[in-house]
Amino acid sequence: MVSIAARFAEVRGQLREAEIAAGRPPGSVQLLAVSKTKPAADLAAAYRLGQRHFGENYLQEALQKQQQLAAFDISWHFIGPIQSNKTRPIAAHFAWVHSVDRFKIAERLNEQRPDYLPPLNICLQVNISGEMTKSGVGLAELPALVEQVAQLPRLRLRGVMAIPEPATEFETQRLPYRRLYQAAMALNRPQMDTFSFGMSGDLLAAVTEGATLVRIGTALFGARPSQ
Ligand SMILES: *Cc1c(COP(=O)(O)O)cnc(C)c1O
């Protein structure tokens, strides 16, 4: 069995190589460790290796790990689909939400973000591969949603997130990221500085096309049980 330490070393190495290949400064792409389905002990092991940002998809599971790891200085990112009846705990227990794809959810997170916390960092999830996934705002609707979400004072609109249709060819992997990067840059909002692009299977393509944050699960923690 490969240790978590060995996997982290491998992924960090791949990320450095991808940054260099893309002409990006070393360390400019943040590694988000996606720990869904993994026990708190695995997150603790990653934390001891210096990892501070963790991504979770399932609210109840995430809240449980947050309690178990309350003594750790972790930045929690919610990256899963959001039902509107779950926005209150998400607004209270996460630093980032990557999966906002409609105004109603943004509005609720804004209202429910506790006053004692800084504004919630938000990425808008964009559906860049058409029909495949149901989640995500369409590219054509993105500018209007950005306008609306940018008005909400308890949210900080930081950028865009995408989960393209899986592809094995590098050139196929790059295209949707390139399209979204260009569309987001055309909005001309410097505060939107986050491109949450890339998972275990397409890290290099994502970094090549401007990712500032990659969400890596399998390559860091091993395969998940199929769900
Ligand atoms: C599970 C998940 C990931 C990580 O995927 P891997 O292929 O295991 O790296 C990244 N982003 C989102 C939104 C996910 O749900």
JSON list of C-alpha atoms and ligand atoms in Angstrom, two decimals, residues 32-36 55-58 79-81 98-99 125 161-163 196 198-202 214-220 222-224, ligand 1:
[
{"chain": "A", "resi": 32, "resn": "LEU", "atom": "CA", "xyz": [-6.92, 21.41, -2.38]},
{"chain": "A", "resi": 33, "resn": "ALA", "atom": "CA", "xyz": [-6.94, 17.93, -0.84]},
{"chain": "A", "resi": 34, "resn": "VAL", "atom": "CA", "xyz": [-10.32, 16.34, -1.60]},
{"chain": "A", "resi": 35, "resn": "SER", "atom": "CA", "xyz": [-10.99, 14.06, 1.34]},
{"chain": "A", "resi": 36, "resn": "LYS", "atom": "CA", "xyz": [-14.57, 12.90, 0.79]},
{"chain": "A", "resi": 55, "resn": "GLY", "atom": "CA", "xyz": [-12.39, 19.82, 0.15]},
{"chain": "A", "resi": 56, "resn": "GLU", "atom": "CA", "xyz": [-15.51, 17.89, 1.13]},
{"chain": "A", "resi": 57, "resn": "ASN", "atom": "CA", "xyz": [-18.68, 17.02, -0.82]},
{"chain": "A", "resi": 58, "resn": "TYR", "atom": "CA", "xyz": [-21.09, 15.67, 1.76]},
{"chain": "A", "resi": 79, "resn": "ILE", "atom": "CA", "xyz": [-17.24, 21.37, -3.33]},
{"chain": "A", "resi": 80, "resn": "GLY", "atom": "CA", "xyz": [-20.37, 19.20, -3.63]},
{"chain": "A", "resi": 81, "resn": "PRO", "atom": "CA", "xyz": [-23.86, 19.86, -4.96]},
{"chain": "A", "resi": 98, "resn": "HIS", "atom": "CA", "xyz": [-16.89, 26.10, -5.01]},
{"chain": "A", "resi": 99, "resn": "SER", "atom": "CA", "xyz": [-20.23, 24.78, -6.21]},
{"chain": "A", "resi": 125, "resn": "GLN", "atom": "CA", "xyz": [-19.60, 26.32, -10.88]},
{"chain": "A", "resi": 161, "resn": "MET", "atom": "CA", "xyz": [-15.04, 26.15, -10.83]},
{"chain": "A", "resi": 162, "resn": "ALA", "atom": "CA", "xyz": [-15.53, 23.48, -13.47]},
{"chain": "A", "resi": 163, "resn": "ILE", "atom": "CA", "xyz": [-15.76, 19.70, -13.72]},
{"chain": "A", "resi": 196, "resn": "SER", "atom": "CA", "xyz": [-10.77, 25.98, -9.51]},
{"chain": "A", "resi": 198, "resn": "GLY", "atom": "CA", "xyz": [-8.44, 20.13, -12.39]},
{"chain": "A", "resi": 199, "resn": "MET", "atom": "CA", "xyz": [-8.69, 16.83, -10.58]},
{"chain": "A", "resi": 200, "resn": "SER", "atom": "CA", "xyz": [-6.43, 13.76, -10.34]},
{"chain": "A", "resi": 201, "resn": "GLY", "atom": "CA", "xyz": [-6.87, 12.85, -14.02]},
{"chain": "A", "resi": 202, "resn": "ASP", "atom": "CA", "xyz": [-6.31, 16.23, -15.64]},
{"chain": "A", "resi": 214, "resn": "VAL", "atom": "CA", "xyz": [-6.55, 22.02, -8.25]},
{"chain": "A", "resi": 215, "resn": "ARG", "atom": "CA", "xyz": [-8.93, 19.69, -6.39]},
{"chain": "A", "resi": 216, "resn": "ILE", "atom": "CA", "xyz": [-7.15, 16.38, -5.94]},
{"chain": "A", "resi": 217, "resn": "GLY", "atom": "CA", "xyz": [-8.64, 13.35, -4.21]},
{"chain": "A", "resi": 218, "resn": "THR", "atom": "CA", "xyz": [-7.69, 9.94, -5.57]},
{"chain": "A", "resi": 219, "resn": "ALA", "atom": "CA", "xyz": [-4.05, 10.78, -6.29]},
{"chain": "A", "resi": 220, "resn": "LEU", "atom": "CA", "xyz": [-3.56, 11.90, -2.66]},
{"chain": "A", "resi": 222, "resn": "GLY", "atom": "CA", "xyz": [-6.15, 6.50, -2.98]},
{"chain": "A", "resi": 223, "resn": "ALA", "atom": "CA", "xyz": [-9.26, 5.20, -4.70]},
{"chain": "A", "resi": 224, "resn": "ARG", "atom": "CA", "xyz": [-12.65, 5.75, -3.08]},
{"chain": "B", "resi": 1, "resn": "LIG", "atom": "C1", "xyz": [-14.32, 14.08, -5.88]},
{"chain": "B", "resi": 1, "resn": "LIG", "atom": "C2", "xyz": [-14.07, 15.41, -6.47]},
{"chain": "B", "resi": 1, "resn": "LIG", "atom": "C3", "xyz": [-12.78, 15.80, -6.83]},
{"chain": "B", "resi": 1, "resn": "LIG", "atom": "C4", "xyz": [-11.56, 14.92, -6.73]},
{"chain": "B", "resi": 1, "resn": "LIG", "atom": "O1", "xyz": [-11.57, 13.97, -7.74]},
{"chain": "B", "resi": 1, "resn": "LIG", "atom": "P1", "xyz": [-10.34, 12.95, -7.95]},
{"chain": "B", "resi": 1, "resn": "LIG", "atom": "O2", "xyz": [-10.55, 12.45, -9.33]},
{"chain": "B", "resi": 1, "resn": "LIG", "atom": "O3", "xyz": [-10.49, 11.90, -6.90]},
{"chain": "B", "resi": 1, "resn": "LIG", "atom": "O4", "xyz": [-9.09, 13.72, -7.80]},
{"chain": "B", "resi": 1, "resn": "LIG", "atom": "C5", "xyz": [-12.61, 17.09, -7.32]},
{"chain": "B", "resi": 1, "resn": "LIG", "atom": "N1", "xyz": [-13.65, 17.93, -7.45]},
{"chain": "B", "resi": 1, "resn": "LIG", "atom": "C6", "xyz": [-14.90, 17.59, -7.12]},
{"chain": "B", "resi": 1, "resn": "LIG", "atom": "C7", "xyz": [-16.00, 18.57, -7.29]},
{"chain": "B", "resi": 1, "resn": "LIG", "atom": "C8", "xyz": [-15.15, 16.31, -6.63]},
{"chain": "B", "resi": 1, "resn": "LIG", "atom": "O5", "xyz": [-16.41, 15.98, -6.33]}
]
